[in-house]
mmCIF file of C-alpha atoms in Angstrom:
data_model
loop_
_atom_site.group_PDB
_atom_site.id
_atom_site.type_symbol
_atom_site.label_atom_id
_atom_site.label_comp_id
_atom_site.label_asym_id
_atom_site.label_seq_id
_atom_site.Cartn_x
_atom_site.Cartn_y
_atom_site.Cartn_z
ATOM 1 C CA GLY A 661 -14.549 -6.012 -11.405
ATOM 2 C CA GLU A 662 -12.077 -3.979 -13.319
ATOM 3 C CA ASP A 663 -8.956 -5.754 -14.545
ATOM 4 C CA VAL A 664 -5.789 -4.030 -15.784
ATOM 5 C CA GLU A 665 -2.792 -5.924 -17.118
ATOM 6 C CA GLN A 666 0.714 -4.933 -17.789
ATOM 7 C CA SER A 667 3.968 -6.542 -18.713
ATOM 8 C CA LEU A 668 6.448 -6.629 -15.894
ATOM 9 C CA PHE A 669 9.869 -5.630 -16.972
ATOM 10 C CA LEU A 670 11.700 -3.480 -19.591
ATOM 11 C CA SER A 671 15.249 -2.633 -19.963
ATOM 12 C CA VAL A 672 16.248 0.132 -22.331
ATOM 13 C CA ARG A 673 19.459 2.007 -23.159
ATOM 14 C CA GLU A 674 19.840 5.607 -22.246
ATOM 15 C CA GLY A 675 18.617 7.708 -25.242
ATOM 16 C CA ASP A 676 16.383 5.028 -26.593
ATOM 17 C CA SER A 677 12.530 5.093 -26.535
ATOM 18 C CA SER A 678 10.666 3.025 -24.088
ATOM 19 C CA VAL A 679 7.105 1.814 -24.704
ATOM 20 C CA ILE A 680 4.962 0.367 -21.900
ATOM 21 C CA ASN A 681 1.632 -1.297 -22.673
ATOM 22 C CA CYS A 682 -1.418 -1.830 -20.685
ATOM 23 C CA THR A 683 -4.831 -3.416 -21.321
ATOM 24 C CA TYR A 684 -7.966 -2.789 -19.316
ATOM 25 C CA THR A 685 -11.484 -4.258 -19.284
ATOM 26 C CA ASP A 686 -13.797 -1.480 -18.178
ATOM 27 C CA SER A 687 -14.507 1.142 -20.946
ATOM 28 C CA SER A 688 -16.493 3.516 -18.575
ATOM 29 C CA SER A 689 -13.337 5.231 -17.226
ATOM 30 C CA THR A 690 -13.322 8.984 -17.687
ATOM 31 C CA TYR A 691 -9.447 9.149 -17.205
ATOM 32 C CA LEU A 692 -6.620 6.739 -17.741
ATOM 33 C CA TYR A 693 -3.414 7.321 -15.841
ATOM 34 C CA TRP A 694 0.283 6.535 -15.893
ATOM 35 C CA TYR A 695 1.663 6.652 -12.326
ATOM 36 C CA LYS A 696 5.483 6.509 -11.614
ATOM 37 C CA GLN A 697 6.979 4.931 -8.431
ATOM 38 C CA GLU A 698 10.636 5.605 -7.602
ATOM 39 C CA PRO A 699 12.344 3.641 -4.775
ATOM 40 C CA GLY A 700 11.039 4.535 -1.442
ATOM 41 C CA ALA A 701 8.443 6.959 -2.735
ATOM 42 C CA GLY A 702 4.776 6.664 -3.264
ATOM 43 C CA LEU A 703 2.996 6.528 -6.622
ATOM 44 C CA GLN A 704 3.219 9.873 -8.488
ATOM 45 C CA LEU A 705 0.945 10.844 -11.346
ATOM 46 C CA LEU A 706 3.252 11.022 -14.486
ATOM 47 C CA THR A 707 0.502 11.798 -17.070
ATOM 48 C CA TYR A 708 -3.068 10.960 -17.945
ATOM 49 C CA ILE A 709 -5.435 10.938 -20.892
ATOM 50 C CA PHE A 710 -9.117 11.786 -21.078
ATOM 51 C CA SER A 711 -11.133 8.907 -22.409
ATOM 52 C CA ASN A 712 -12.339 10.787 -25.545
ATOM 53 C CA MET A 713 -8.736 11.352 -26.718
ATOM 54 C CA ASP A 714 -6.525 9.017 -28.803
ATOM 55 C CA MET A 715 -3.199 10.487 -28.129
ATOM 56 C CA LYS A 716 -1.693 13.028 -25.655
ATOM 57 C CA GLN A 717 1.901 14.458 -26.006
ATOM 58 C CA ASP A 718 3.459 15.777 -22.862
ATOM 59 C CA GLN A 719 7.155 16.742 -23.561
ATOM 60 C CA ARG A 720 9.090 13.381 -23.771
ATOM 61 C CA LEU A 721 5.884 11.437 -22.930
ATOM 62 C CA THR A 722 3.400 10.215 -25.437
ATOM 63 C CA VAL A 723 0.163 8.370 -24.226
ATOM 64 C CA LEU A 724 -1.872 6.427 -26.903
ATOM 65 C CA LEU A 725 -5.286 5.250 -26.182
ATOM 66 C CA ASN A 726 -7.108 2.583 -28.347
ATOM 67 C CA LYS A 727 -10.575 2.431 -26.914
ATOM 68 C CA LYS A 728 -11.806 -0.269 -29.163
ATOM 69 C CA ASP A 729 -8.936 -2.635 -28.135
ATOM 70 C CA LYS A 730 -8.917 -1.238 -24.520
ATOM 71 C CA HIS A 731 -5.224 -0.674 -24.871
ATOM 72 C CA LEU A 732 -3.216 2.080 -23.273
ATOM 73 C CA SER A 733 0.534 2.843 -23.927
ATOM 74 C CA LEU A 734 3.139 5.154 -22.679
ATOM 75 C CA ARG A 735 6.096 5.985 -24.855
ATOM 76 C CA ILE A 736 9.154 7.854 -23.187
ATOM 77 C CA ALA A 737 11.427 9.442 -25.725
ATOM 78 C CA ASP A 738 15.174 9.830 -25.112
ATOM 79 C CA THR A 739 14.967 7.678 -22.011
ATOM 80 C CA GLN A 740 17.263 8.915 -19.226
ATOM 81 C CA THR A 741 18.602 7.241 -16.036
ATOM 82 C CA GLY A 742 16.105 9.194 -13.989
ATOM 83 C CA ASP A 743 13.359 7.417 -15.773
ATOM 84 C CA SER A 744 14.309 4.188 -14.040
ATOM 85 C CA ALA A 745 11.237 3.268 -11.932
ATOM 86 C CA ILE A 746 8.078 1.314 -11.831
ATOM 87 C CA TYR A 747 5.290 2.541 -13.959
ATOM 88 C CA PHE A 748 1.661 1.697 -13.181
ATOM 89 C CA CYS A 749 -1.214 1.981 -15.491
ATOM 90 C CA ALA A 750 -4.455 2.879 -13.742
ATOM 91 C CA VAL A 751 -8.144 3.458 -14.664
ATOM 92 C CA SER A 752 -10.857 4.998 -12.564
ATOM 93 C CA TYR A 753 -14.265 3.442 -12.154
ATOM 94 C CA GLY A 754 -17.125 3.515 -9.712
ATOM 95 C CA ASN A 755 -16.710 6.364 -7.266
ATOM 96 C CA ASN A 756 -13.208 7.451 -8.404
ATOM 97 C CA ARG A 757 -11.577 4.136 -7.239
ATOM 98 C CA LEU A 758 -8.432 3.246 -9.162
ATOM 99 C CA ALA A 759 -7.657 -0.148 -10.567
ATOM 100 C CA PHE A 760 -3.948 -0.694 -11.212
ATOM 101 C CA GLY A 761 -1.914 -2.948 -13.270
ATOM 102 C CA LYS A 762 0.938 -4.873 -11.527
ATOM 103 C CA GLY A 763 3.452 -2.239 -12.742
ATOM 104 C CA ASN A 764 6.197 -2.289 -15.250
ATOM 105 C CA GLN A 765 9.800 -2.018 -14.075
ATOM 106 C CA VAL A 766 11.810 0.102 -16.294
ATOM 107 C CA VAL A 767 15.569 -0.194 -15.972
ATOM 108 C CA VAL A 768 17.633 2.318 -18.068
ATOM 109 C CA ILE A 769 21.125 1.206 -18.921
ATOM 110 C CA PRO A 770 23.594 3.976 -19.257
ATOM 111 C CA GLU B 1363 4.859 21.327 -2.758
ATOM 112 C CA PRO B 1364 2.339 19.701 -0.362
ATOM 113 C CA GLU B 1365 2.535 16.000 -0.030
ATOM 114 C CA VAL B 1366 0.749 13.065 1.742
ATOM 115 C CA THR B 1367 2.705 11.572 4.507
ATOM 116 C CA GLN B 1368 2.504 8.167 6.070
ATOM 117 C CA THR B 1369 3.707 6.648 9.373
ATOM 118 C CA PRO B 1370 5.254 4.493 10.211
ATOM 119 C CA SER B 1371 7.281 3.544 7.128
ATOM 120 C CA HIS B 1372 7.588 -0.065 8.159
ATOM 121 C CA GLN B 1373 5.584 -1.910 10.724
ATOM 122 C CA VAL B 1374 6.298 -5.581 11.996
ATOM 123 C CA THR B 1375 3.718 -7.187 13.988
ATOM 124 C CA GLN B 1376 2.692 -10.516 15.387
ATOM 125 C CA MET B 1377 -0.343 -12.266 13.890
ATOM 126 C CA GLY B 1378 -3.457 -11.504 15.847
ATOM 127 C CA GLN B 1379 -2.149 -8.030 16.888
ATOM 128 C CA GLU B 1380 -3.929 -4.840 16.059
ATOM 129 C CA VAL B 1381 -2.188 -2.274 13.835
ATOM 130 C CA ILE B 1382 -2.866 1.319 13.062
ATOM 131 C CA LEU B 1383 -1.564 2.935 9.971
ATOM 132 C CA ARG B 1384 -1.534 6.732 9.766
ATOM 133 C CA CYS B 1385 -1.952 9.106 6.992
ATOM 134 C CA VAL B 1386 -1.727 12.916 6.983
ATOM 135 C CA PRO B 1387 -3.522 14.157 3.951
ATOM 136 C CA ILE B 1388 -2.775 17.257 1.883
ATOM 137 C CA SER B 1389 -4.540 19.965 3.967
ATOM 138 C CA ASN B 1390 -7.417 21.020 1.592
ATOM 139 C CA HIS B 1391 -8.186 17.524 0.474
ATOM 140 C CA LEU B 1392 -11.540 16.021 1.298
ATOM 141 C CA TYR B 1393 -11.462 12.568 -0.319
ATOM 142 C CA PHE B 1394 -9.357 9.824 1.237
ATOM 143 C CA TYR B 1395 -8.385 6.349 0.050
ATOM 144 C CA TRP B 1396 -6.526 3.332 1.116
ATOM 145 C CA TYR B 1397 -4.759 0.948 -1.291
ATOM 146 C CA ARG B 1398 -2.564 -1.984 -0.741
ATOM 147 C CA GLN B 1399 -0.065 -3.953 -2.738
ATOM 148 C CA ILE B 1400 1.018 -7.482 -1.712
ATOM 149 C CA LEU B 1401 4.552 -8.172 -2.929
ATOM 150 C CA GLY B 1402 4.406 -8.978 -6.609
ATOM 151 C CA GLN B 1403 0.819 -8.289 -7.040
ATOM 152 C CA LYS B 1404 -1.375 -5.296 -8.111
ATOM 153 C CA VAL B 1405 -2.180 -2.328 -6.084
ATOM 154 C CA GLU B 1406 -5.549 -2.897 -4.874
ATOM 155 C CA PHE B 1407 -8.316 -0.506 -3.757
ATOM 156 C CA LEU B 1408 -9.385 -1.003 -0.160
ATOM 157 C CA VAL B 1409 -11.689 1.887 0.857
ATOM 158 C CA SER B 1410 -12.602 5.537 -0.021
ATOM 159 C CA PHE B 1411 -13.711 8.049 2.687
ATOM 160 C CA TYR B 1412 -15.473 11.315 2.381
ATOM 161 C CA ASN B 1413 -17.367 13.620 4.832
ATOM 162 C CA ASN B 1414 -16.365 11.238 7.789
ATOM 163 C CA GLU B 1415 -17.995 8.171 6.318
ATOM 164 C CA ILE B 1416 -17.014 5.375 3.964
ATOM 165 C CA SER B 1417 -18.021 6.062 0.388
ATOM 166 C CA GLU B 1418 -16.993 2.769 -1.113
ATOM 167 C CA LYS B 1419 -15.146 -0.399 -0.017
ATOM 168 C CA SER B 1420 -13.811 -3.389 -1.695
ATOM 169 C CA GLU B 1421 -14.406 -7.079 -0.926
ATOM 170 C CA ILE B 1422 -10.995 -7.026 0.833
ATOM 171 C CA PHE B 1423 -12.100 -4.454 3.369
ATOM 172 C CA ASP B 1424 -13.900 -6.816 5.776
ATOM 173 C CA ASP B 1425 -14.818 -6.302 9.355
ATOM 174 C CA GLN B 1426 -11.332 -6.657 10.396
ATOM 175 C CA PHE B 1427 -10.593 -3.297 8.773
ATOM 176 C CA SER B 1428 -11.700 0.130 9.922
ATOM 177 C CA VAL B 1429 -10.986 3.742 8.898
ATOM 178 C CA GLU B 1430 -11.472 7.053 10.679
ATOM 179 C CA ARG B 1431 -10.402 10.607 10.881
ATOM 180 C CA PRO B 1432 -9.984 10.948 14.563
ATOM 181 C CA ASP B 1433 -8.811 14.503 14.842
ATOM 182 C CA GLY B 1434 -9.484 16.281 11.484
ATOM 183 C CA SER B 1435 -6.045 15.845 10.222
ATOM 184 C CA ASN B 1436 -4.934 12.174 10.555
ATOM 185 C CA PHE B 1437 -6.583 9.473 8.380
ATOM 186 C CA THR B 1438 -6.038 6.060 9.910
ATOM 187 C CA LEU B 1439 -6.448 2.500 8.735
ATOM 188 C CA LYS B 1440 -6.870 0.022 11.609
ATOM 189 C CA ILE B 1441 -6.547 -3.863 11.245
ATOM 190 C CA ARG B 1442 -8.145 -5.359 14.361
ATOM 191 C CA SER B 1443 -6.460 -8.921 14.276
ATOM 192 C CA THR B 1444 -3.653 -9.093 11.617
ATOM 193 C CA LYS B 1445 -3.190 -12.214 9.506
ATOM 194 C CA LEU B 1446 -0.247 -13.355 7.630
ATOM 195 C CA GLU B 1447 -1.807 -12.378 4.275
ATOM 196 C CA ASP B 1448 -2.294 -8.783 5.588
ATOM 197 C CA SER B 1449 1.396 -8.302 4.821
ATOM 198 C CA ALA B 1450 1.658 -5.740 2.177
ATOM 199 C CA MET B 1451 2.541 -2.139 1.336
ATOM 200 C CA TYR B 1452 -0.367 0.145 2.264
ATOM 201 C CA PHE B 1453 -0.788 3.389 0.403
ATOM 202 C CA CYS B 1454 -2.889 6.343 1.381
ATOM 203 C CA ALA B 1455 -4.078 8.650 -1.287
ATOM 204 C CA THR B 1456 -6.030 11.898 -1.031
ATOM 205 C CA ASN B 1457 -7.673 14.380 -3.467
ATOM 206 C CA ALA B 1458 -9.733 17.493 -3.569
ATOM 207 C CA PRO B 1459 -12.890 18.424 -5.612
ATOM 208 C CA GLY B 1460 -11.964 19.832 -9.046
ATOM 209 C CA THR B 1461 -8.403 18.500 -8.945
ATOM 210 C CA ARG B 1462 -7.080 18.087 -12.459
ATOM 211 C CA ALA B 1463 -8.086 14.723 -13.880
ATOM 212 C CA ASN B 1464 -9.416 13.704 -10.432
ATOM 213 C CA GLU B 1465 -5.697 12.980 -9.567
ATOM 214 C CA GLN B 1466 -5.091 11.075 -6.384
ATOM 215 C CA PHE B 1467 -1.964 12.058 -4.472
ATOM 216 C CA PHE B 1468 -0.389 9.158 -2.905
ATOM 217 C CA GLY B 1469 1.789 8.861 0.314
ATOM 218 C CA PRO B 1470 5.130 6.935 0.242
ATOM 219 C CA GLY B 1471 3.443 3.741 1.872
ATOM 220 C CA THR B 1472 3.728 1.797 5.041
ATOM 221 C CA ARG B 1473 5.241 -1.669 4.673
ATOM 222 C CA LEU B 1474 3.241 -3.968 7.063
ATOM 223 C CA THR B 1475 4.955 -7.299 7.924
ATOM 224 C CA VAL B 1476 2.910 -9.824 9.805
ATOM 225 C CA LEU B 1477 4.933 -12.668 11.440
#
C-alpha cells in the first residue's frame, strides 16, 4: 500500500521560514496535498500540487515536488502565530482515497 | 461557507457496545469517506461511498464496520461491537465531481474512546 512519511515536530520563530518535508512511495498520484489541522478542527486543504509540476507558489506558501526522489515539501514564508497547527502531507491513489503522513506539528514562537 | 459536520464530538463507550458516528456532508457532495486516526499514528482511510454503495474499503474496514446514508443527508459509520483498539479520532470527508484538485472536505472529527 501507499506509505507517506513526515517528521513530527518543528518549532520556528515568528517571521522566520518553516519547511516541512514528506516522502511517499506511490508515484501514480495525480495530486499531492498539504492539509492543515488547527486544534478542535478538521483537516483543511491548505494547498496542493499537480503531479506534473515541480513547484507551486501560493502567497506565503511554496510547494516543491521532486518526483524522482518522491519528496514533497512545504515552505511557509514569514511564519505567523496563526500558522501554529499540525500539517499533513497526503497523496491520492486508487479511487481517490488519501494516504496521509503522521502530521508535522508546527509551533510558532512569538 | 458550507462545511461538513460530525456528531458527536466525543463518544465514550464500553467494549462490545455498538456505536454510530454521524456526518452531515456538504449538500451537493456525492462522494463520502471515513478516515480514522489512532493517537500518535497516521490518518488512515477506512471506506469510500458513492451512489449508495461502498466504492472502496481498506483492510481495517472489516465486518464489524458498516456505512449507510439512511435519509439522504446523514452519512453514518457504525461499529457493531467496539474493541479497545477502535479508540481513535474518526473523520468524515466529502467531495463533489469536478471539485478543484479532487479536494476532500473534512469534518472536525469524532473522538471515540472505548473503555
